[in-house]
mmCIF file of C-alpha atoms and ligand atoms in Angstrom:
data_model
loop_
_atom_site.group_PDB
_atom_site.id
_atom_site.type_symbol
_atom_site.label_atom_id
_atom_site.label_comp_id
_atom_site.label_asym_id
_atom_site.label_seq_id
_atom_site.Cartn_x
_atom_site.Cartn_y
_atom_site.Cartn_z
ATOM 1 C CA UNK A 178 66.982 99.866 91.044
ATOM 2 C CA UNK A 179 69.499 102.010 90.206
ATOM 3 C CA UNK A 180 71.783 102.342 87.400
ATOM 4 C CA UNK A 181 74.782 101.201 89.618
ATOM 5 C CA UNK A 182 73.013 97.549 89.555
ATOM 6 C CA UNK A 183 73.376 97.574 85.507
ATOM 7 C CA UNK A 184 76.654 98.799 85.253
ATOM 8 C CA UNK A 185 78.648 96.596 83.115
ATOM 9 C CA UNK A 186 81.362 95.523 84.899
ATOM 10 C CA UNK A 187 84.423 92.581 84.981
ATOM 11 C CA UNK A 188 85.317 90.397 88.283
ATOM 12 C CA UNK A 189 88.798 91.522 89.472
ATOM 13 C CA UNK A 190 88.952 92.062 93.002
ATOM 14 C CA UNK A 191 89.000 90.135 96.234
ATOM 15 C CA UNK A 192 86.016 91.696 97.981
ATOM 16 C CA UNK A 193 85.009 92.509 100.481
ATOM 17 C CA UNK A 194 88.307 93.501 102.105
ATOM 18 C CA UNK A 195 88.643 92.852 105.925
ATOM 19 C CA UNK A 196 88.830 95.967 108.380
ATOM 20 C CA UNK A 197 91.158 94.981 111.109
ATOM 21 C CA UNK A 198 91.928 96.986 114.572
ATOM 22 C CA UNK A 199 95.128 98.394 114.958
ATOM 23 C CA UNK A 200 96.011 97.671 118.669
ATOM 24 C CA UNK A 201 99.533 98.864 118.974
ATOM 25 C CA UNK A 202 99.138 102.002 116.715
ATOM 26 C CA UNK A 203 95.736 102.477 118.934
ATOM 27 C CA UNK A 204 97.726 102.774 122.180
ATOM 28 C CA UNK A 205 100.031 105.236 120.558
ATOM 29 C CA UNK A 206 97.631 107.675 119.670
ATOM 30 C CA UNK A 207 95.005 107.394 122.249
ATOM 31 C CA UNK A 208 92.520 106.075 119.729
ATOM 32 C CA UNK A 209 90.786 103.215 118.553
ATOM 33 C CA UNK A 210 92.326 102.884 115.288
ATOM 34 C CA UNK A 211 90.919 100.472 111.931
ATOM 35 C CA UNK A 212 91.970 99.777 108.924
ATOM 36 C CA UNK A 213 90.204 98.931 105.911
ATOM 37 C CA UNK A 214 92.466 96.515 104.023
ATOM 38 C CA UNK A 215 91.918 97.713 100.354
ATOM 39 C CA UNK A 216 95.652 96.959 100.012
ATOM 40 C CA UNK A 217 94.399 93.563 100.049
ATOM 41 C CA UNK A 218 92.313 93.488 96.666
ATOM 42 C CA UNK A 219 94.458 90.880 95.241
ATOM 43 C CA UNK A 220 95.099 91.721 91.834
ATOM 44 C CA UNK A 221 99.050 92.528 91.092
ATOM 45 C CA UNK A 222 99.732 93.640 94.668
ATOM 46 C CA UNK A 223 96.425 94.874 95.377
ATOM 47 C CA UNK A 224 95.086 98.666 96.055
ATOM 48 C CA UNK A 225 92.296 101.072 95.355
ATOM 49 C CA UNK A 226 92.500 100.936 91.495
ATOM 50 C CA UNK A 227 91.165 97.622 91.648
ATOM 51 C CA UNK A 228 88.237 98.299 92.275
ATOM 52 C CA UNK A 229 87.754 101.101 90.054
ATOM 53 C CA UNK A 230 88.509 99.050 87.155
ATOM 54 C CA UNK A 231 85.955 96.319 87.713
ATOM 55 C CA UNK A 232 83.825 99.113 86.815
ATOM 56 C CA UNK A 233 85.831 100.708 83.976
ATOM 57 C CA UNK A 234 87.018 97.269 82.321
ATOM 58 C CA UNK A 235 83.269 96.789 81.942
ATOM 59 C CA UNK A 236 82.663 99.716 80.594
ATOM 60 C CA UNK A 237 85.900 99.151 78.014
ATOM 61 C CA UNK A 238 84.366 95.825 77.230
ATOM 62 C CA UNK A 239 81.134 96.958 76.561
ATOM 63 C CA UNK A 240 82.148 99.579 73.992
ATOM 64 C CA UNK A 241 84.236 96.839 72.268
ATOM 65 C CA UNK A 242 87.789 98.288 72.906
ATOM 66 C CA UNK A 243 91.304 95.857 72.136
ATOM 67 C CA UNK A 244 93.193 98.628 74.441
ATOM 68 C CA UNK A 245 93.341 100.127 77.284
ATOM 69 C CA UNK A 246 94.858 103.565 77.315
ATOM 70 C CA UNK A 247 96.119 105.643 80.939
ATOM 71 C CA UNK A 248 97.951 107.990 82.658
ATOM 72 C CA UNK A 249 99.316 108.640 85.594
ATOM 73 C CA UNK A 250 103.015 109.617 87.523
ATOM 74 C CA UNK A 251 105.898 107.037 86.589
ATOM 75 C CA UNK A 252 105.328 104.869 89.849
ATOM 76 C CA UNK A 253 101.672 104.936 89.336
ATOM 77 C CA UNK A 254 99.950 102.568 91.193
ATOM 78 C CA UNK A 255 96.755 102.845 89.134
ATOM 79 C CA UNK A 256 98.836 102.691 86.183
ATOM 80 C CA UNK A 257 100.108 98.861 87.496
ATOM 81 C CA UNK A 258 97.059 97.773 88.343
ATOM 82 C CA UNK A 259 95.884 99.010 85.235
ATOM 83 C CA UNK A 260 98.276 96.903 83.368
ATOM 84 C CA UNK A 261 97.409 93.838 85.168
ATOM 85 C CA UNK A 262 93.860 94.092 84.802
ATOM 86 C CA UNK A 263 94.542 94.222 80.884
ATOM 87 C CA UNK A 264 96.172 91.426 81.028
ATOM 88 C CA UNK A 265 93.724 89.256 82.551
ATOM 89 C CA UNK A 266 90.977 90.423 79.746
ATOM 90 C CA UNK A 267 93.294 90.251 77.123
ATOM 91 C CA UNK A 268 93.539 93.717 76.594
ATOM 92 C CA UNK A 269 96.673 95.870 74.880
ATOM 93 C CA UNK A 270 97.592 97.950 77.145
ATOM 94 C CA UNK A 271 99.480 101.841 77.183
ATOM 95 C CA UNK A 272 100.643 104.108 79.880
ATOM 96 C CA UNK A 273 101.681 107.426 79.868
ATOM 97 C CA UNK A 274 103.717 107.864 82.862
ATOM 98 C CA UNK A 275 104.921 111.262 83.707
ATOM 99 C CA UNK A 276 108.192 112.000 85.051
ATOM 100 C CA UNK A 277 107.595 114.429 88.519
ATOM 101 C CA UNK A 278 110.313 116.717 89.223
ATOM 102 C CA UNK A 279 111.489 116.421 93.125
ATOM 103 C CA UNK A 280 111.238 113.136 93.485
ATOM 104 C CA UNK A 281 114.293 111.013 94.382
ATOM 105 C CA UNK A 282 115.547 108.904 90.960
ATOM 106 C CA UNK A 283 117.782 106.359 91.497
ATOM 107 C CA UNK A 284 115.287 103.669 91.605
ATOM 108 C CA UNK A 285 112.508 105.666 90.184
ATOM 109 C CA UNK A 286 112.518 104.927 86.730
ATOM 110 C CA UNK A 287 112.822 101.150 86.567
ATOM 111 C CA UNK A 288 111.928 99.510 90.175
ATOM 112 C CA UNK A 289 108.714 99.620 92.138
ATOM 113 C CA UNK A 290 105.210 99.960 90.165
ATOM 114 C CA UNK A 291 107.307 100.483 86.822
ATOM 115 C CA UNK A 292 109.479 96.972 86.580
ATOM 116 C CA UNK A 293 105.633 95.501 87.369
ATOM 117 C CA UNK A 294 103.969 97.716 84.527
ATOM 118 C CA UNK A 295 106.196 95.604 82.107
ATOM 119 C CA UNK A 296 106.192 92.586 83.714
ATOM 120 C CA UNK A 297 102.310 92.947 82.620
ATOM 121 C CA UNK A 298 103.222 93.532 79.234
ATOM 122 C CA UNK A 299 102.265 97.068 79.155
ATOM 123 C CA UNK A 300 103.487 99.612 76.745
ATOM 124 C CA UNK A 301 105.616 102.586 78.530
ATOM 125 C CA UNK A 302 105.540 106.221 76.883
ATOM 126 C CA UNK A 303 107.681 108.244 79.260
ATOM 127 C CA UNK A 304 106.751 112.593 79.063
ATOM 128 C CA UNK A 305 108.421 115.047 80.910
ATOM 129 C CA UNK A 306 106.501 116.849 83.596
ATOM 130 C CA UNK A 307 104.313 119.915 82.098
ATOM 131 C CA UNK A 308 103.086 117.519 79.507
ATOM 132 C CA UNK A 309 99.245 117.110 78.793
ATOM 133 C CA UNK A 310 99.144 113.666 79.489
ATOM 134 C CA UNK A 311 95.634 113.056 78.482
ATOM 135 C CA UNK A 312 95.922 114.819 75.224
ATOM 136 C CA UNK A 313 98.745 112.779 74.743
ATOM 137 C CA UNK A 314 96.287 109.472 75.499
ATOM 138 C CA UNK A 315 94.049 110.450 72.966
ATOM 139 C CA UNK A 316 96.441 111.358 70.406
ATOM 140 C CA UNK A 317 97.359 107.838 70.797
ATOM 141 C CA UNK A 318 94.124 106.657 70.608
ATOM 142 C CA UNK A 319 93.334 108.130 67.218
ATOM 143 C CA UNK A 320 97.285 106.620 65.985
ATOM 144 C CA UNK A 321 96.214 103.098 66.834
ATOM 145 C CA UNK A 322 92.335 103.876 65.372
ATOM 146 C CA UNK A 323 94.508 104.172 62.224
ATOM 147 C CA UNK A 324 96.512 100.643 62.555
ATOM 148 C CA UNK A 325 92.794 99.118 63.323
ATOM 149 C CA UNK A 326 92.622 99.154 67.260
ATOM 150 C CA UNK A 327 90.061 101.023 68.918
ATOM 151 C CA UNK A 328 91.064 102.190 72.318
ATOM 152 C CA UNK A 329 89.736 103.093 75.549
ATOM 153 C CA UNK A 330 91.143 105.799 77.461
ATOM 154 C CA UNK A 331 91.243 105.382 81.579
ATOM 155 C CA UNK A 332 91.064 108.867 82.837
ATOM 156 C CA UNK A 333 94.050 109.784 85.902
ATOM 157 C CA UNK A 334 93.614 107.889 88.741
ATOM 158 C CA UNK A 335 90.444 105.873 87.003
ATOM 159 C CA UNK A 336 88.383 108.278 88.899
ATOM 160 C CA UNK A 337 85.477 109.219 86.289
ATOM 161 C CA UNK A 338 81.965 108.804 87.679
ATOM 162 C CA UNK A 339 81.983 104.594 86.044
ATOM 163 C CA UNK A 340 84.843 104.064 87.870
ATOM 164 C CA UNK A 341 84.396 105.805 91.373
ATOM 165 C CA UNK A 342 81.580 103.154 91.257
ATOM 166 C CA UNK A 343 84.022 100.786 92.873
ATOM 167 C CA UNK A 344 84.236 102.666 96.264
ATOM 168 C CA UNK A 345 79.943 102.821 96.445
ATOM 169 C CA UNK A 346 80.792 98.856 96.532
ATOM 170 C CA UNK A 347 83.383 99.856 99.366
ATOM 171 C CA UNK A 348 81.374 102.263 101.300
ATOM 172 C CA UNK A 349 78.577 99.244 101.093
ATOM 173 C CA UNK A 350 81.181 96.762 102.490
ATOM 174 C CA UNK A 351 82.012 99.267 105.382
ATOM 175 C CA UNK A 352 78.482 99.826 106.364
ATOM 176 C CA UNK A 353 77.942 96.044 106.416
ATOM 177 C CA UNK A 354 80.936 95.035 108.658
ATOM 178 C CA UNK A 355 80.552 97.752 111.178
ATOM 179 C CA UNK A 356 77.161 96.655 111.699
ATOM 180 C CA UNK A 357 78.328 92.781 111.603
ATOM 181 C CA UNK A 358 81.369 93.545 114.204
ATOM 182 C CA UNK A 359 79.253 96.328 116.265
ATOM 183 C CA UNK A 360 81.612 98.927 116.068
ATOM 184 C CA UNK A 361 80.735 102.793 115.338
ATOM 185 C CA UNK A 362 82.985 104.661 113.389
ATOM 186 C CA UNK A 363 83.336 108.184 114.168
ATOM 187 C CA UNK A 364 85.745 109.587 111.078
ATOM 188 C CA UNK A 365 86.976 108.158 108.256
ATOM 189 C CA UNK A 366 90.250 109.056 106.916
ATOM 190 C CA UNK A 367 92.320 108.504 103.312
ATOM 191 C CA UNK A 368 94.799 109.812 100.886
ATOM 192 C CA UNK A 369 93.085 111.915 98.205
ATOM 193 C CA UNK A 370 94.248 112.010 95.036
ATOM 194 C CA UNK A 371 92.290 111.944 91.620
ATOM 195 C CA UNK A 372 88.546 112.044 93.743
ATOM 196 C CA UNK A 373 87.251 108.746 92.853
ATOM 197 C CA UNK A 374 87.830 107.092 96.027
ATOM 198 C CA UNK A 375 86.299 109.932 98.167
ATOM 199 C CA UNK A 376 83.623 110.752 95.962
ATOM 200 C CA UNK A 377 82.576 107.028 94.995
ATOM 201 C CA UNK A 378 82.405 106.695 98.920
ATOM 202 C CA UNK A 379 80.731 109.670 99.917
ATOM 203 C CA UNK A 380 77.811 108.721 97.163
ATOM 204 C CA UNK A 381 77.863 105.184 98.804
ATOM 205 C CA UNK A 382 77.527 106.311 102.101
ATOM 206 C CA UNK A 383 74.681 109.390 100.796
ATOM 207 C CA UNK A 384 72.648 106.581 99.566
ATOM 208 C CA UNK A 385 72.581 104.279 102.501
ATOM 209 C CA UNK A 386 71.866 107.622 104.342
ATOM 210 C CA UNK A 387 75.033 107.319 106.382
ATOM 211 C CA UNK A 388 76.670 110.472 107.981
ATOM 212 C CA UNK A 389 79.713 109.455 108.864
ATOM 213 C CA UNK A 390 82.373 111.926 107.651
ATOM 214 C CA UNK A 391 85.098 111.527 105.263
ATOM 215 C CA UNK A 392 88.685 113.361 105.598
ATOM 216 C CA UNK A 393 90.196 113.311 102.292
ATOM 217 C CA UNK A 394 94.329 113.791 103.185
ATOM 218 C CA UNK A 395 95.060 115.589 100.321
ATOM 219 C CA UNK A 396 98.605 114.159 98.346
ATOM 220 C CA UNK A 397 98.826 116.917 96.016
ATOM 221 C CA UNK A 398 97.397 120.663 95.066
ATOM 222 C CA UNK A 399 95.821 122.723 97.755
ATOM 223 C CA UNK A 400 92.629 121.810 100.124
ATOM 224 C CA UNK A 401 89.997 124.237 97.824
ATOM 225 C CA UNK A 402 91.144 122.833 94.550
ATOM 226 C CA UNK A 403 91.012 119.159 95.815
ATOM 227 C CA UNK A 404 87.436 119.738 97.520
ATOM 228 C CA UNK A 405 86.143 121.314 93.878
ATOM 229 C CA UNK A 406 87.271 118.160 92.073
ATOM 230 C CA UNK A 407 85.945 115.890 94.384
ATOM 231 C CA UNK A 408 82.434 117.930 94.935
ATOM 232 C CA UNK A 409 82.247 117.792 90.866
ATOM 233 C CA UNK A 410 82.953 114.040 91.112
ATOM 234 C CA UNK A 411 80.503 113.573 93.842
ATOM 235 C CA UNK A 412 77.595 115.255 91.663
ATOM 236 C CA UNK A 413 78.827 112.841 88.948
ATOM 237 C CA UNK A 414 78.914 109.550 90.627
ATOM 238 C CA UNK A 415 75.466 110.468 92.993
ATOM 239 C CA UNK A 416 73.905 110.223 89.069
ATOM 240 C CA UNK A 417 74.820 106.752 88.410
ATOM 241 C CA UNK A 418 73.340 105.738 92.083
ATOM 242 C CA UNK A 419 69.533 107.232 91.460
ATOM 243 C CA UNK A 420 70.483 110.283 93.712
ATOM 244 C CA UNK A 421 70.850 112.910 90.917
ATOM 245 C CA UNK A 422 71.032 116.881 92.056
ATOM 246 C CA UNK A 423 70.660 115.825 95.651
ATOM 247 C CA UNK A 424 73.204 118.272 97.385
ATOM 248 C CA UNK A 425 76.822 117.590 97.899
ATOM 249 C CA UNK A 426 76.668 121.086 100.920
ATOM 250 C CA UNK A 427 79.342 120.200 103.801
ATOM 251 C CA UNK A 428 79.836 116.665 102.310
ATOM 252 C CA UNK A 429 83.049 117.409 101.114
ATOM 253 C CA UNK A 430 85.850 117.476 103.298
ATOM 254 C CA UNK A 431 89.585 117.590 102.193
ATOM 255 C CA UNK A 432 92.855 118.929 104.002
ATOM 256 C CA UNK A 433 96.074 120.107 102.315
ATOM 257 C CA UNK A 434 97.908 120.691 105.106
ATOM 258 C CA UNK A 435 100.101 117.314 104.561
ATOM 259 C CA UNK A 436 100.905 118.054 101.382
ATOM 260 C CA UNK A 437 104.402 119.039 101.757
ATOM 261 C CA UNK A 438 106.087 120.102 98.378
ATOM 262 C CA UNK A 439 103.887 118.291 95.963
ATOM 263 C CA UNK A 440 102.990 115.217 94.422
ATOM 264 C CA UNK A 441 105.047 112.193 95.153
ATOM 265 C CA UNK A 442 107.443 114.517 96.850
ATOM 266 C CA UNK A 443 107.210 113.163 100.971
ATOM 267 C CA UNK A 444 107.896 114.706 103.758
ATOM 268 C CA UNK A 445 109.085 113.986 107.491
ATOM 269 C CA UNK A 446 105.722 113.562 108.975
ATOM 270 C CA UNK A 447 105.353 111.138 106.150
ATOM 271 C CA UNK A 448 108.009 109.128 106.892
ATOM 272 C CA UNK A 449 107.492 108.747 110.478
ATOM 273 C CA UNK A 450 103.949 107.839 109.105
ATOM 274 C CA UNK A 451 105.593 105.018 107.472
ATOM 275 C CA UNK A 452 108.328 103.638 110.240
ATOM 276 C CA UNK A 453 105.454 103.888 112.618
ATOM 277 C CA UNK A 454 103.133 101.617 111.009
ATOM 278 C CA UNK A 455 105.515 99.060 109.715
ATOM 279 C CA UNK A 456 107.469 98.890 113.331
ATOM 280 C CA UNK A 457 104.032 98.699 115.518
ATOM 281 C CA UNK A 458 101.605 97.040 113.404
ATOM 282 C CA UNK A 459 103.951 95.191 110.386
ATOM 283 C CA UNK A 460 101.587 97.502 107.704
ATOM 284 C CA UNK A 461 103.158 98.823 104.614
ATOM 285 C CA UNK A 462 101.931 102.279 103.675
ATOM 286 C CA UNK A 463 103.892 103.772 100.293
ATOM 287 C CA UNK A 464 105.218 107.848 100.410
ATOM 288 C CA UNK A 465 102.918 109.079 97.654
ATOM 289 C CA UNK A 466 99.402 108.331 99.121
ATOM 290 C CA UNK A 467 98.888 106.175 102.090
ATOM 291 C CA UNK A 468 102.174 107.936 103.821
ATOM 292 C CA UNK A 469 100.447 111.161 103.559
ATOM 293 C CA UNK A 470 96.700 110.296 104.368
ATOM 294 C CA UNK A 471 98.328 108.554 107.584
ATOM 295 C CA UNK A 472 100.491 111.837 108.784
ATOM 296 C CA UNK A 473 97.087 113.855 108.284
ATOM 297 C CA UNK A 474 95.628 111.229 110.742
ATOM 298 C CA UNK A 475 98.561 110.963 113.525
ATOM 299 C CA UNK A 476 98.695 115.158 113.763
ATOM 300 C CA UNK A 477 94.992 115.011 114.182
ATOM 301 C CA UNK A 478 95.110 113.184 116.755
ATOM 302 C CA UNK A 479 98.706 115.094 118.155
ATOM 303 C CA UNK A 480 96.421 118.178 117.836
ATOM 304 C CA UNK A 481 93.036 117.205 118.985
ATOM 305 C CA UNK A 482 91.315 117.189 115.560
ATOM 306 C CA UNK A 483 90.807 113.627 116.567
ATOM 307 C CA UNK A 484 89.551 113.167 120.189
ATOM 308 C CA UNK A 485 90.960 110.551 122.506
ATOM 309 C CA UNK A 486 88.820 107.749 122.263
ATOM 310 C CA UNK A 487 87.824 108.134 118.950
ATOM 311 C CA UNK A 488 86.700 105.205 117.076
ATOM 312 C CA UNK A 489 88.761 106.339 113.549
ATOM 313 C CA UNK A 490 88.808 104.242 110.093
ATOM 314 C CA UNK A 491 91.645 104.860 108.155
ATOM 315 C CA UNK A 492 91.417 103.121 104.592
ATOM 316 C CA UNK A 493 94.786 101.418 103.175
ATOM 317 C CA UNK A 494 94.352 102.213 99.565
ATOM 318 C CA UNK A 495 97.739 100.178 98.741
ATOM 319 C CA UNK A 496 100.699 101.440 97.171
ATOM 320 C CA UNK A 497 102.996 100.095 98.833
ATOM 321 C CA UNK A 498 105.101 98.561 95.255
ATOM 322 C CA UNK A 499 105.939 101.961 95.438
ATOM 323 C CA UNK A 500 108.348 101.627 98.142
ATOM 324 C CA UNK A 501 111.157 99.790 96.082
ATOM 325 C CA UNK A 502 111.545 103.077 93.717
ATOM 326 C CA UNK A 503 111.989 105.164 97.241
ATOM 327 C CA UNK A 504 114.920 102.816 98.904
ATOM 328 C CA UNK A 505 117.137 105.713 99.144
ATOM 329 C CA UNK A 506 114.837 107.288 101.575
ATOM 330 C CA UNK A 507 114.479 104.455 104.016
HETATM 331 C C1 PLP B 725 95.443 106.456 93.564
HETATM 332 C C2 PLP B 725 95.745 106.221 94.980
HETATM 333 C C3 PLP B 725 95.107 106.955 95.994
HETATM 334 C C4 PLP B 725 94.158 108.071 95.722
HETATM 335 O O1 PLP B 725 92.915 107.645 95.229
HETATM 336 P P1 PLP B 725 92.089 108.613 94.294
HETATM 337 O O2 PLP B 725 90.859 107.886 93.975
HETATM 338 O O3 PLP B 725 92.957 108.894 93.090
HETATM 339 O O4 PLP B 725 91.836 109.874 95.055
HETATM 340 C C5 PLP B 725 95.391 106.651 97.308
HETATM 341 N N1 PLP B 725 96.298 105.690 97.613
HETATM 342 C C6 PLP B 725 96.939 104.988 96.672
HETATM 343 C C7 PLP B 725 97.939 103.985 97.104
HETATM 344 C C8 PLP B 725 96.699 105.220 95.326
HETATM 345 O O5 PLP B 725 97.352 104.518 94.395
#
């Protein structure tokens, strides 16, 4: 048994997710197209956080905390779900949200994954951009230490090696219903962001001894820096499932090309991303993440990265709240 199996850890999300073929995007792109509905978790909208924080809730629990203390951009997604999750434990619950120059504003600041942050109750601390927003977090911590709370701080994105944890769960629920529905996949594809969801797969998938690769779209910084963070995770998480200093060589693979100007800043390709999935399949991706991961995936197959034929998994890690603070753009 591994330590994974002892992991303390809370009940949050609707699991396991269904995969689902995408026939009309399919035809369009010459593939056989799936989507892993992790949009679906069920908690406050749903997405990829969820599952993290099954994992990290534990962990908060176990340590005794009254708070719950993260970070993120001020349309966070993780930063929502983060907020719900306290409130079903009865947690307090903070969020430093930083403001990302570039973006569109006029619904930025109050609709989407914000208005739900204090629907939850949550506690907003709005920094400028530039800001060390986990210094900040742990500043707090040691202010509310003072008034008698003790705090646990939720790294960006959840994605510490506890809470990459969720997507070994997910990488277990892929192997299982590909084998269930016969069906091969031949890449998988998603939005990278803070690691956890590539590297908590990649160690799930290492320690079923599954090959299949993994094409992190990157949604912010450059290919190399993104493929360092996630290889560190990777070593990390591969700990927690028995597999310690087992090699992470030509695991890792991560793409910047779809970048575009930065984070939470979208581009064309993202766009048409979005119209095409809503218009042939009635999917809602969001412009930060999911917009992104799914232009990396429709120029692979434009370009041949993909081959026609292909059978290609695409994970919907959610987001798509997020829309709402973006109207101006659709
Ligand atoms: C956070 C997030 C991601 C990226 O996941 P990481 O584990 O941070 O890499 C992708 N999609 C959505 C919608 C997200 O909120």
């Amino acid at each position: 048994m591994s330590l994974f199996d002892q992991l303390p850890r809370v009940s949050l999300c609707h699991q396991p997710t269904p995969i689902e073929y995408m026939p009309r995007l399919s035809k369009h792109l010459g593939i056989n197209l799936y989507i892993k509905r992790d949009d679906c978790t069920g908690l406050a909208g749903g997405g990829n956080k969820t599952r993290k924080l099954e994992f990290l809730l534990g962990e908060a629990r176990s340590q005794g905390a009254d708070t719950l203390i993260t970070l993120g951009g001020i349309q966070s997604n993780h930063a929502r779900q983060t907020a719900a999750a306290a409130a079903k434990y009865g947690f307090n619950c903070e969020l430093v949200l930083e403001d990302v120059e570039g973006t569109v504003k006029q619904d930025y600041y109050a609709n989407g994954n914000i208005l739900l942050d204090q629907l939850f109750g949550a506690n907003i601390h709005r920094v400028n951009e530039g800001v060390d927003c986990l210094d900040y977090a742990y500043q707090l911590k040691t202010e509310l230490a003072k008034k008698g709370h003790k705090a646990f701080v939720i790294p960006l994105g959840g994605s510490s090696a506890i809470g990459s944890m969720g997507y070994v769960q997910c990488a277990n629920e892929i192997l299982d219903e590909s084998q269930s529905n016969k069906i091969s996949f031949d890449k998988l594809f998603l939005a990278t962001g803070s690691a956890g969801t590539q590297a908590g797969l990649l160690a799930g998938f290492k320690a079923a001894d599954c090959k299949l690769p993994v094409y992190g779209m990157c949604v912010s910084q450059d290919s190399q820096t993104k493929s360092e963070l996630v290889t560190a995770l990777l070593a990390e998480s591969l700990k927690l499932v028995g597999l310690e200093g087992t090699g992470t060589q030509g695991d890792v693979i991560t793409d910047g090309a779809y970048v575009g100007e930065g984070y939470g800043i979208h581009t064309p390709a993202v766009v048409e991303a979005i119209n095409l999935c809503a218009q042939l399949e009635g999917i809602l991706l969001d412009p930060v993440y999911t917009g992104k991961g799914m232009a990396g995936l429709i120029d692979y197959c434009r370009s041949g990265k993909i081959t026609p034929g292909e059978n290609i998994l695409f994970i919907h890690t959610g987001g798509s709240q997020g829309l709402f603070a973006y109207r101006e753009t659709f």
